[in-house]
Structure formats: C-alpha cells, structure tokens
Short mmCIF file of C-alpha atoms in Angstrom, two decimals:
data_model
loop_
_atom_site.label_atom_id
_atom_site.label_comp_id
_atom_site.label_asym_id
_atom_site.label_seq_id
_atom_site.Cartn_x
_atom_site.Cartn_y
_atom_site.Cartn_z
CA MET A 923 -28.42 -20.82 -9.87
CA HIS A 924 -27.10 -23.21 -12.51
CA ILE A 925 -23.83 -24.91 -11.66
CA ASP A 926 -21.84 -26.48 -14.49
CA THR A 927 -20.79 -29.66 -12.72
CA VAL A 928 -18.45 -30.70 -15.53
CA ALA A 929 -16.56 -27.39 -15.30
CA LEU A 930 -16.60 -27.61 -11.50
CA LEU A 931 -15.04 -31.07 -11.56
CA GLN A 932 -12.50 -29.84 -14.12
CA SER A 933 -11.54 -26.94 -11.84
CA LEU A 934 -11.16 -29.27 -8.85
CA GLY A 935 -8.99 -31.57 -10.98
CA LEU A 936 -6.97 -28.52 -12.03
CA MET A 937 -6.56 -27.63 -8.34
CA TRP A 938 -5.03 -30.89 -7.20
CA LYS A 939 -2.98 -31.45 -10.33
CA GLY A 940 -1.76 -27.85 -10.29
CA MET A 941 -0.74 -27.83 -6.63
CA LEU A 942 0.85 -31.27 -6.99
CA SER A 943 2.91 -30.10 -9.99
CA ILE A 944 4.01 -26.91 -8.22
CA PHE A 945 5.06 -28.80 -5.10
CA ALA A 946 6.79 -31.49 -7.17
CA VAL A 947 8.91 -28.84 -8.91
CA ILE A 948 9.53 -26.97 -5.65
CA LEU A 949 10.56 -30.15 -3.79
CA VAL A 950 13.00 -31.21 -6.50
CA ILE A 951 14.52 -27.71 -6.56
CA TYR A 952 14.73 -27.81 -2.75
CA LEU A 953 16.55 -31.16 -2.79
CA VAL A 954 18.98 -30.09 -5.52
CA VAL A 955 19.76 -26.79 -3.76
CA THR A 956 20.28 -28.58 -0.43
CA ILE A 957 22.70 -31.00 -2.07
CA MET A 958 24.51 -28.14 -3.81
CA LEU A 959 24.87 -26.25 -0.53
CA ARG A 960 26.31 -29.36 1.18
CA VAL A 961 28.69 -30.10 -1.69
CA THR A 962 29.98 -26.55 -1.94
CA ALA A 963 30.29 -26.34 1.89
CA ASN A 964 32.36 -29.57 1.94
CA HIS A 965 34.42 -28.27 -0.94
CA LYS A 966 35.25 -25.14 1.06
CA GLU A 967 36.14 -27.19 4.17
CA ASN A 968 38.46 -29.46 2.16
CA LYS A 969 40.23 -26.52 0.52
CA PRO A 970 43.68 -26.05 2.12
CA GLN A 971 44.11 -22.79 4.01
CA GLU A 972 46.39 -20.41 2.14
CA MET B 46 -18.67 20.86 -41.54
CA ASP B 47 -20.34 17.78 -40.10
CA PHE B 48 -16.98 16.02 -39.73
CA ILE B 49 -16.13 18.30 -36.78
CA LEU B 50 -18.97 16.77 -34.83
CA ASP B 51 -18.33 13.15 -35.89
CA GLY B 52 -16.35 12.32 -32.76
CA ILE B 53 -18.78 14.01 -30.38
CA ARG B 54 -21.80 12.31 -32.00
CA GLN B 55 -20.23 8.88 -31.56
CA PHE B 56 -19.27 9.45 -27.92
CA THR B 57 -20.96 6.91 -25.63
CA TRP B 58 -21.45 6.91 -21.85
CA GLN B 59 -19.32 3.74 -21.69
CA GLN B 60 -16.41 5.62 -23.26
CA GLY B 61 -16.97 8.44 -20.77
CA LEU B 62 -16.86 5.91 -17.94
CA MET B 63 -13.59 4.47 -19.26
CA MET B 64 -12.09 7.95 -19.42
CA ILE B 65 -13.06 8.47 -15.78
CA ILE B 66 -11.47 5.10 -14.92
CA GLY B 67 -8.34 6.23 -16.81
CA ALA B 68 -8.31 9.47 -14.84
CA VAL B 69 -8.70 7.53 -11.56
CA LEU B 70 -5.73 5.30 -12.50
CA ILE B 71 -3.64 8.40 -13.27
CA TYR B 72 -4.74 9.92 -9.93
CA LEU B 73 -3.82 6.74 -8.01
CA ALA B 74 -0.45 6.61 -9.78
CA ILE B 75 0.47 10.25 -9.10
CA LYS B 76 -1.22 11.09 -5.81
CA LYS B 77 -1.11 7.72 -4.05
CA GLU B 78 1.99 6.41 -5.86
CA LEU B 79 0.29 3.03 -6.46
CA GLU B 80 2.43 1.18 -9.06
CA PRO B 81 2.82 4.49 -10.98
CA SER B 82 5.01 3.01 -13.72
CA LEU B 83 2.13 0.79 -14.84
CA LEU B 84 -1.04 2.51 -13.71
CA LEU B 85 -0.16 5.88 -15.24
CA PRO B 86 0.48 4.55 -18.78
CA MET B 87 -2.60 2.31 -18.47
CA GLY B 88 -4.72 5.23 -17.29
CA PHE B 89 -3.57 7.49 -20.11
CA GLY B 90 -3.93 4.65 -22.59
CA ALA B 91 -7.51 4.08 -21.40
CA ILE B 92 -8.27 7.68 -22.36
CA LEU B 93 -6.45 7.35 -25.71
CA VAL B 94 -8.31 4.28 -26.91
CA ASN B 95 -11.74 5.48 -25.77
CA ILE B 96 -11.79 8.72 -27.73
CA PRO B 97 -14.33 8.06 -30.50
CA LEU B 98 -12.64 7.20 -33.82
CA SER B 99 -9.30 7.25 -31.97
CA GLY B 100 -6.29 7.03 -34.27
CA ALA B 101 -4.50 5.02 -31.57
CA ILE B 102 -6.56 2.02 -32.62
CA THR B 103 -7.08 0.79 -36.16
CA GLN B 104 -9.81 2.69 -38.03
CA SER B 105 -11.35 2.18 -41.42
CA LEU B 106 -11.23 5.44 -43.37
CA GLN B 107 -13.59 6.08 -46.25
CA GLY B 108 -11.82 5.67 -49.58
CA ILE B 109 -8.55 4.61 -47.96
CA GLY B 110 -9.27 1.46 -45.99
CA ASP B 111 -7.77 0.34 -42.70
CA VAL B 112 -5.26 2.65 -41.02
CA THR B 113 -3.35 0.86 -38.28
CA GLY B 114 -3.39 2.48 -34.83
CA ILE B 115 -0.20 2.40 -32.80
CA VAL B 116 -1.71 1.04 -29.56
CA GLU B 117 -3.49 -1.76 -31.40
CA TRP B 118 -0.31 -2.55 -33.37
CA LEU B 119 1.77 -2.66 -30.18
CA PHE B 120 -0.81 -5.01 -28.62
CA HIS B 121 -0.81 -7.37 -31.61
CA ILE B 122 2.96 -7.43 -31.96
CA GLY B 123 4.08 -7.14 -28.34
CA ILE B 124 1.46 -9.20 -26.56
CA GLU B 125 -0.94 -11.09 -28.80
CA ALA B 126 1.52 -12.47 -31.34
CA SER B 127 4.35 -13.52 -29.09
CA GLU B 128 3.78 -12.31 -25.49
CA ALA B 129 7.13 -10.59 -26.06
CA MET B 130 6.58 -7.67 -23.70
CA PRO B 131 5.78 -9.56 -20.49
CA LEU B 132 8.51 -12.08 -21.29
CA LEU B 133 11.17 -9.44 -21.94
CA LEU B 134 10.14 -7.76 -18.69
CA PHE B 135 10.94 -11.05 -16.94
CA ILE B 136 14.61 -10.70 -17.97
CA GLY B 137 14.71 -7.38 -16.13
CA ILE B 138 12.88 -8.78 -13.10
CA GLY B 139 15.20 -11.80 -12.98
CA ALA B 140 18.22 -9.50 -13.07
CA MET B 141 16.79 -7.56 -10.11
CA ILE B 142 16.19 -10.58 -7.86
CA ASP B 143 18.72 -11.65 -5.26
CA PHE B 144 17.98 -15.29 -4.46
CA GLY B 145 20.58 -15.21 -1.65
CA PRO B 146 18.10 -15.21 1.30
CA LEU B 147 16.25 -18.14 -0.30
CA LEU B 148 19.38 -20.13 -1.12
CA SER B 149 20.68 -19.74 2.43
CA ASN B 150 17.43 -21.27 3.72
CA PRO B 151 15.92 -23.35 0.88
CA LYS B 152 13.01 -24.56 3.07
CA LEU B 153 11.44 -21.20 2.32
CA LEU B 154 10.74 -22.50 -1.20
CA LEU B 155 7.82 -24.44 0.27
CA PHE B 156 6.03 -21.23 1.24
CA GLY B 157 6.20 -20.02 -2.34
CA GLY B 158 4.41 -23.22 -3.39
CA ALA B 159 1.76 -23.06 -0.67
CA ALA B 160 0.88 -19.44 -1.38
CA GLN B 161 -0.28 -20.33 -4.91
CA PHE B 162 -3.30 -22.19 -3.54
CA GLY B 163 -5.48 -19.09 -3.79
CA ILE B 164 -5.10 -19.23 -7.58
CA PHE B 165 -6.79 -22.62 -7.76
CA MET B 166 -9.43 -21.75 -5.13
CA THR B 167 -10.31 -18.73 -7.25
CA ILE B 168 -10.55 -20.79 -10.42
CA THR B 169 -13.08 -23.07 -8.73
CA PHE B 170 -15.00 -20.09 -7.35
CA ALA B 171 -15.03 -18.43 -10.79
CA VAL B 172 -16.42 -21.61 -12.34
CA LEU B 173 -19.19 -21.59 -9.71
CA LEU B 174 -19.96 -18.03 -10.77
CA GLY B 175 -20.44 -19.20 -14.34
CA PHE B 176 -17.11 -18.36 -16.02
CA ASP B 177 -15.76 -20.96 -18.43
CA ILE B 178 -12.56 -22.73 -17.37
CA ARG B 179 -10.42 -20.54 -19.65
CA ASP B 180 -11.60 -17.22 -18.17
CA ALA B 181 -11.72 -18.72 -14.67
CA ALA B 182 -8.04 -19.73 -14.97
CA ALA B 183 -7.14 -16.29 -16.29
CA ALA B 184 -8.94 -14.68 -13.33
CA GLY B 185 -7.31 -17.05 -10.85
CA ILE B 186 -3.82 -16.19 -12.06
CA ILE B 187 -4.27 -12.67 -10.67
CA GLY B 188 -3.50 -14.44 -7.40
CA ALA B 189 0.02 -15.06 -8.67
CA ALA B 190 0.55 -11.43 -7.62
CA ASP B 191 2.73 -11.13 -10.66
CA GLY B 192 1.61 -8.69 -13.35
CA PRO B 193 3.56 -10.05 -16.35
CA THR B 194 2.50 -13.65 -15.54
CA SER B 195 -1.14 -12.59 -15.28
CA ILE B 196 -0.98 -10.78 -18.62
CA LEU B 197 0.83 -13.63 -20.33
CA VAL B 198 -1.44 -16.41 -19.05
CA SER B 199 -4.66 -14.52 -19.80
CA GLN B 200 -3.36 -13.72 -23.28
CA VAL B 201 -2.26 -17.28 -24.09
CA LEU B 202 -5.62 -18.59 -22.86
CA LYS B 203 -7.30 -15.96 -25.09
CA SER B 204 -9.32 -14.59 -22.19
CA LYS B 205 -11.72 -11.74 -22.99
CA TYR B 206 -10.78 -10.00 -19.75
CA ILE B 207 -7.07 -9.29 -20.20
CA GLY B 208 -7.58 -5.57 -19.52
CA ALA B 209 -9.47 -6.13 -16.27
CA ILE B 210 -6.95 -8.79 -15.25
CA ALA B 211 -3.99 -6.45 -15.83
CA VAL B 212 -5.66 -3.61 -13.92
CA ALA B 213 -6.58 -5.96 -11.06
CA ALA B 214 -3.13 -7.59 -10.91
CA TYR B 215 -1.24 -4.32 -10.72
CA SER B 216 -3.76 -2.53 -8.49
CA TYR B 217 -3.82 -5.30 -5.90
CA MET B 218 -0.04 -5.60 -5.96
CA ALA B 219 0.08 -1.94 -5.05
CA LEU B 220 -2.52 -2.57 -2.33
CA VAL B 221 -0.56 -5.44 -0.71
CA PRO B 222 0.21 -3.28 2.38
CA ILE B 223 -3.55 -2.95 2.93
CA ILE B 224 -4.84 -6.37 1.79
CA GLN B 225 -2.26 -8.64 3.43
CA PRO B 226 -2.40 -7.35 7.03
CA MET B 227 -6.17 -7.84 7.05
CA ALA B 228 -5.89 -11.40 5.69
CA ILE B 229 -3.02 -12.28 8.06
CA LYS B 230 -4.91 -11.00 11.11
CA LEU B 231 -7.92 -13.12 10.11
CA VAL B 232 -5.96 -16.35 10.64
CA THR B 233 -3.30 -15.52 13.25
CA THR B 234 -3.24 -14.50 16.91
CA LYS B 235 -0.94 -11.79 18.26
CA LYS B 236 1.03 -14.54 20.05
CA GLU B 237 1.66 -16.32 16.74
CA ARG B 238 2.68 -13.07 15.04
CA ALA B 239 5.21 -12.51 17.82
CA ILE B 240 7.03 -15.85 17.31
CA PRO B 241 10.73 -14.95 17.00
CA MET B 242 12.82 -16.40 14.19
CA PRO B 243 16.57 -16.05 14.56
CA TYR B 244 18.41 -15.56 11.27
CA ASN B 245 21.41 -17.86 10.81
CA PRO B 246 22.11 -17.83 7.10
CA LYS B 247 24.25 -20.52 5.48
CA SER B 248 26.93 -19.21 3.20
CA VAL B 249 26.01 -19.52 -0.47
CA SER B 250 28.79 -20.12 -2.95
CA LYS B 251 29.01 -18.32 -6.28
CA THR B 252 28.72 -21.70 -8.02
CA THR B 253 25.36 -22.33 -6.32
CA ARG B 254 24.13 -18.88 -7.31
CA ILE B 255 25.13 -19.51 -10.94
CA LEU B 256 23.76 -23.04 -11.13
CA PHE B 257 20.46 -22.16 -9.42
CA PRO B 258 18.76 -20.38 -12.36
CA ILE B 259 19.84 -23.12 -14.77
CA ILE B 260 18.61 -25.91 -12.49
CA VAL B 261 15.24 -24.19 -11.83
CA THR B 262 14.69 -23.74 -15.58
CA VAL B 263 15.46 -27.37 -16.39
CA ILE B 264 13.37 -28.84 -13.54
CA ALA B 265 10.37 -26.55 -14.16
CA GLY B 266 10.68 -27.14 -17.90
CA LEU B 267 10.67 -30.92 -17.53
CA VAL B 268 7.47 -30.89 -15.42
CA ALA B 269 5.67 -28.09 -17.24
CA PRO B 270 7.29 -27.44 -20.65
CA THR B 271 4.96 -24.50 -21.31
CA SER B 272 6.55 -22.73 -18.35
CA VAL B 273 9.93 -22.64 -20.12
CA SER B 274 9.47 -19.19 -21.61
CA LEU B 275 8.20 -17.75 -18.31
CA VAL B 276 10.69 -19.42 -15.97
CA GLY B 277 13.46 -19.37 -18.56
CA PHE B 278 13.40 -15.62 -19.17
CA LEU B 279 13.19 -14.89 -15.44
CA MET B 280 16.14 -17.18 -14.76
CA PHE B 281 18.07 -15.91 -17.78
CA GLY B 282 17.91 -12.44 -16.24
CA ASN B 283 19.11 -13.87 -12.94
CA LEU B 284 21.97 -15.75 -14.59
CA ILE B 285 23.14 -12.51 -16.22
CA ARG B 286 23.12 -10.96 -12.75
CA GLU B 287 24.93 -13.78 -10.96
CA CYS B 288 27.51 -14.82 -13.55
CA GLY B 289 29.69 -11.85 -12.65
CA VAL B 290 31.02 -11.26 -16.16
CA LEU B 291 28.04 -9.38 -17.63
CA ARG B 292 27.74 -6.47 -15.25
CA ALA B 293 26.85 -3.99 -17.99
CA LEU B 294 24.13 -6.29 -19.40
CA SER B 295 22.80 -6.92 -15.90
CA ASP B 296 22.56 -3.17 -15.26
CA THR B 297 20.85 -2.65 -18.62
CA ALA B 298 18.35 -5.44 -17.94
CA GLN B 299 17.57 -4.12 -14.45
CA LYS B 300 17.16 -0.50 -15.49
CA ASP B 301 16.87 0.33 -19.19
CA LEU B 302 15.17 -2.83 -20.43
CA ALA B 303 12.75 -3.07 -17.49
CA ASN B 304 11.88 0.64 -17.73
CA LEU B 305 11.41 0.58 -21.49
CA ILE B 306 9.17 -2.48 -21.46
CA THR B 307 7.20 -1.21 -18.46
CA LEU B 308 6.64 2.10 -20.24
CA LEU B 309 5.27 0.36 -23.33
CA LEU B 310 3.46 -2.46 -21.51
CA GLY B 311 1.06 -0.16 -19.67
CA ILE B 312 -0.02 1.79 -22.71
CA THR B 313 -0.19 -1.39 -24.82
CA ILE B 314 -2.45 -3.19 -22.33
CA SER B 315 -4.82 -0.23 -22.51
CA PHE B 316 -5.91 -1.57 -25.91
CA SER B 317 -7.95 -4.12 -23.97
CA MET B 318 -9.57 -1.30 -21.98
CA ARG B 319 -11.84 -0.20 -24.82
CA ALA B 320 -15.34 0.54 -23.55
CA GLU B 321 -17.08 -2.18 -25.58
CA GLN B 322 -14.76 -4.78 -24.08
CA PHE B 323 -14.31 -3.42 -20.55
CA VAL B 324 -17.66 -1.98 -19.45
CA GLN B 325 -19.54 -5.10 -18.42
CA LEU B 326 -20.57 -6.81 -15.21
CA GLU B 327 -17.98 -9.55 -15.67
CA THR B 328 -15.19 -6.98 -15.35
CA LEU B 329 -16.32 -6.20 -11.80
CA LEU B 330 -16.52 -9.91 -11.05
CA ILE B 331 -12.97 -10.40 -12.36
CA MET B 332 -11.75 -7.60 -10.09
CA ALA B 333 -13.55 -9.21 -7.12
CA LEU B 334 -12.11 -12.63 -8.00
CA GLY B 335 -8.62 -11.14 -8.13
CA LEU B 336 -9.04 -9.78 -4.62
CA PHE B 337 -10.35 -13.17 -3.48
CA ALA B 338 -7.24 -14.83 -4.99
CA PHE B 339 -4.87 -12.42 -3.22
CA VAL B 340 -6.58 -12.97 0.14
CA PHE B 341 -6.63 -16.76 -0.21
CA ASP B 342 -3.00 -16.92 -1.33
CA THR B 343 -2.06 -15.05 1.83
CA ILE B 344 -4.26 -17.25 4.04
CA ALA B 345 -2.94 -20.44 2.41
CA GLY B 346 0.66 -19.36 3.04
CA VAL B 347 -0.08 -18.60 6.70
CA LEU B 348 -1.99 -21.85 7.27
CA PHE B 349 0.81 -23.86 5.63
CA ALA B 350 3.33 -22.34 8.06
CA LYS B 351 1.00 -23.20 10.95
CA LEU B 352 0.75 -26.75 9.62
CA LEU B 353 4.56 -27.08 9.57
CA ASN B 354 4.64 -25.79 13.15
CA LEU B 355 2.47 -28.74 14.23
CA PHE B 356 5.36 -31.05 13.31
CA SER B 357 8.14 -28.93 14.80
CA ARG B 358 8.76 -28.65 18.57
CA LYS B 359 11.64 -26.20 18.38
CA ASN B 360 12.47 -23.58 15.76
CA LYS B 361 8.83 -22.59 15.24
CA ILE B 362 8.06 -20.61 12.12
CA ASN B 363 6.31 -17.28 12.41
CA PRO B 364 3.20 -18.01 10.30
CA MET B 365 3.36 -14.56 8.73
CA VAL B 366 6.44 -15.68 6.78
CA GLY B 367 4.07 -17.99 4.87
CA ALA B 368 2.08 -14.95 3.74
CA ALA B 369 5.23 -13.59 2.09
CA GLY B 370 5.14 -16.58 -0.26
CA ILE B 371 3.16 -14.51 -2.77
CA SER B 372 5.10 -12.94 -5.57
CA ALA B 373 4.60 -9.26 -4.69
CA PHE B 374 8.26 -8.43 -4.06
CA PRO B 375 9.37 -6.69 -1.87
CA MET B 376 6.07 -5.28 -0.57
CA SER B 377 4.95 -8.54 0.99
CA ALA B 378 8.25 -9.07 2.85
CA ARG B 379 8.06 -5.51 4.18
CA VAL B 380 4.49 -6.05 5.40
CA VAL B 381 5.59 -9.16 7.32
CA GLN B 382 8.59 -7.35 8.80
CA ARG B 383 6.40 -4.43 9.94
CA MET B 384 3.73 -6.69 11.44
CA GLY B 385 6.40 -8.81 13.16
CA LEU B 386 7.85 -5.71 14.81
CA GLN B 387 4.38 -4.55 15.87
CA ALA B 388 3.77 -7.89 17.61
CA ASN B 389 7.27 -8.16 19.08
CA PRO B 390 9.63 -5.16 18.81
CA THR B 391 12.72 -7.42 18.84
CA ASN B 392 11.45 -9.69 16.07
CA HIS B 393 13.14 -9.10 12.71
CA LEU B 394 11.55 -11.28 10.05
CA LEU B 395 12.71 -9.38 6.96
CA MET B 396 15.29 -11.86 5.67
CA HIS B 397 13.02 -14.89 6.18
CA ALA B 398 10.15 -13.03 4.53
CA ALA B 399 12.38 -11.89 1.66
CA GLY B 400 13.41 -15.52 1.08
CA ALA B 401 9.76 -16.63 1.01
CA ASN B 402 8.94 -13.68 -1.22
CA VAL B 403 11.48 -14.62 -3.91
CA ALA B 404 10.30 -18.23 -3.57
CA GLY B 405 6.87 -16.83 -4.42
CA GLN B 406 8.32 -15.27 -7.57
CA ILE B 407 9.60 -18.66 -8.71
CA ALA B 408 6.42 -20.47 -7.67
CA SER B 409 4.14 -17.94 -9.39
CA VAL B 410 5.82 -18.41 -12.78
CA ILE B 411 5.73 -22.17 -12.25
CA ALA B 412 2.01 -21.85 -11.41
CA GLY B 413 1.50 -19.85 -14.61
CA GLY B 414 3.30 -22.51 -16.63
CA VAL B 415 1.34 -25.32 -14.95
CA ILE B 416 -1.96 -23.59 -15.75
CA LEU B 417 -0.88 -23.13 -19.37
CA GLN B 418 -0.01 -26.82 -19.44
CA LEU B 419 -3.21 -28.12 -17.83
CA VAL B 420 -6.01 -25.85 -19.10
CA PRO B 421 -5.54 -26.67 -22.82
CA LEU B 422 -5.77 -30.37 -21.89
CA LEU B 423 -9.16 -29.70 -20.28
CA LEU B 424 -10.33 -27.76 -23.33
CA GLY B 425 -9.50 -30.81 -25.45
#
C-alpha cells in the first residue's frame, strides 16, 4: 500500500491546527459568556427592589 | 419510431442501481421515518436524474442546443454558485435553537469543541486510504453531524463526492439513536453512565441571549474569517429569535423558510447522485468514513469528559454528556437522557446533554469554517 507521506503530514497538521482553532474560539466565547453572566447577575442584584 | 426506444436503449445498470438507491431512501423516509424531509426528496431526485436523457438535467437536443434542466439549474444556482441553500437553511436552524441550557452552564461549550475531533481523525484516515486532502476534508466533515455544513464544505472544496457526503450526513444523523449508544458503551462502564448530575441552572438575562449570537459571530469570524457565512447565518437566525421584536420573522424562519429550503435542498442535491458520478467504490468508502467520523466524534466527546473528571473531585461529569457534543440536535441529547435513565432511573441528564448538543451546533460550524480556512492553505 502506498502512503502519501506529504498528505499524511498535511492532515496531521490540519488536525492540530484545526482543534487548536476550535478550542481557541470556544474558550474565548466561554470567557466572554462567563463575564456577561456575572455582569448581568451583579446588575440584577444592584437593581433596587420595586 | 426509434425515438420511443431511445431512453430504454441508453439505460445502464448503474442508473438502475441509482434508482434502487432512490427507492431505498424513499422507503427509509416513509417507513422508518429517517430524516424524511431530506431523504424523500433526495430519493425521488435520484430517480429523476437517472432516467436516461432526463429533462431534469441539462440535455443537448439536436438542432436546438442545450436545454437547461431544473435540477441542474437549482444545483448551479442554489449550491454551486453561492451555497445559498445550506446557508439560508442555517437562518431557520438558528431561529430554532434555544441556547438557554448552554448559556446557563457555559462549560458545556468545551464538549462541543472536543466532539469535533472525529472530523480530523477521519481526514487523516481518508488520506491513508488514498484520498487527496480536499476529498478527505470533505469526507471528514460528515462527522460534524450537520447536513448543511457538510454540503457547504464539500461544495466549497469542490469535492467530487458531494452526493455521497449529503446522503451519509443525513442518513447517519437519522441513525444517531443506533450509532451513539454503541460508541458510548465501547468507552464507558455502567457505573460511569450512572453518574448523577444535578441541574442548577444560572439565570440568563435577555441581554446575554441577545449579545451571544453577535459575540459568537465576531469571535469565530476573527479566528476563521471563512466561517463568517456559516456562523453568521446561524447566529443571525438566533438573533431574530432572541431579540423579541421580530416574532413573525422568527416564526417564518423556523417554519416556512426552513421547510421551503429543506424541500428544495434534497431534490437539488440529487443532481450529484447521477450514476456516472455516484456509482464507484469511493462512494462506499466515503459512507464508511462518515460512519467512522460519527463514532470517533462520540468517543472523543466521552473521553474528554472522562479527562475533565480526572481533575475534579466533586461534581463529576457523566461522560455521556460529552457524546452529546456532536451537532445532531436533539437526537443526541435524547440518546444521552435515555441511556442515563437506563443506568440510573433517577438520573436526568437531558438539560446538560441539550446544552452540550447546542454547543456542538456552534462547534460544528466553527469546525467547517476552520477547515475552509486551512485546507486552501495546504493546497497552495
């Protein structure tokens, strides 16, 4: 069986770069959402009771 | 009177096989109710385009020239030229998604990311089987468990196997209740499946719900600009839903737009199910690779949850929630809920699994965008 080592290395490069990019985006979204949840929770707590 | 026999004379066994495949898809759609809204139009379309000299695809008529066929025209306009159909469908899907369970527990986003690993495993495996990086990436994206993303990515990458990829993506999505339990049981014990997870949701403000789709679009767009159309249309649909002032548009996107595009998408995709393009060994390999991607996405999600459990003494995660990080919504969440109850009748995992499941929807479109960003760089 012939294995195209260039393509194999490309696919492995795609794997780590792809997963890194996905997790980078996910982590930033996670951080922003966490901050938003905290901010909006504090905002609710500080709101005077009507 | 020879013209009466023209069609019959040109009939090939490959076209006959495609008609049988079309009939099987129609059978699965009607009798087994497997993704009927897609498989039925695709099945009927497969019959339409494989009738010899079919007027549904462009034919050259003697003395007249080319006469455009409607299915071919729809394919060129709706998919090949602009990927309009899968993208417009994303508006409807975005309008249907409630990100509430995810926003109340944003950690679940991580499972969506982890469950995309099968895509990249499959790409490597496809390369080992001899596919070039373009077709390997198109096959791997079946693991996104997201039909429109699979169609769009394979089309942008100009893969020869778009028909097989669409059939595989939608068939396996319908088979999630069969595929996922097998994959989950491979890598979990009954004790792990019985881990209870109490549900204590944080309240999510309307502002957060409105800002979320905008923030996701900007962040994903900055890292992978090619994902903007995919993520953007999905999040545009969600913004229409959450803004609260476009109820009529949200309803239209969820029902009329999604139904109309789905109706046309199936029959349009069937253009790539012509015998000369579909009947080849590689089609079977693509279908097998798609299954491989689904299984490895599930396993990767489960193993990631187990990895997180190594670092957590209390509040253990039921590893099955990781499996719900694929994009097949809501089937995957339901599978996890059912298996959780089988292992422990008091264990309700639905809301956690639903959160991971919608995270999978976001992560799958990001994965699609990342692949569209990276593969052209490799092709130089």
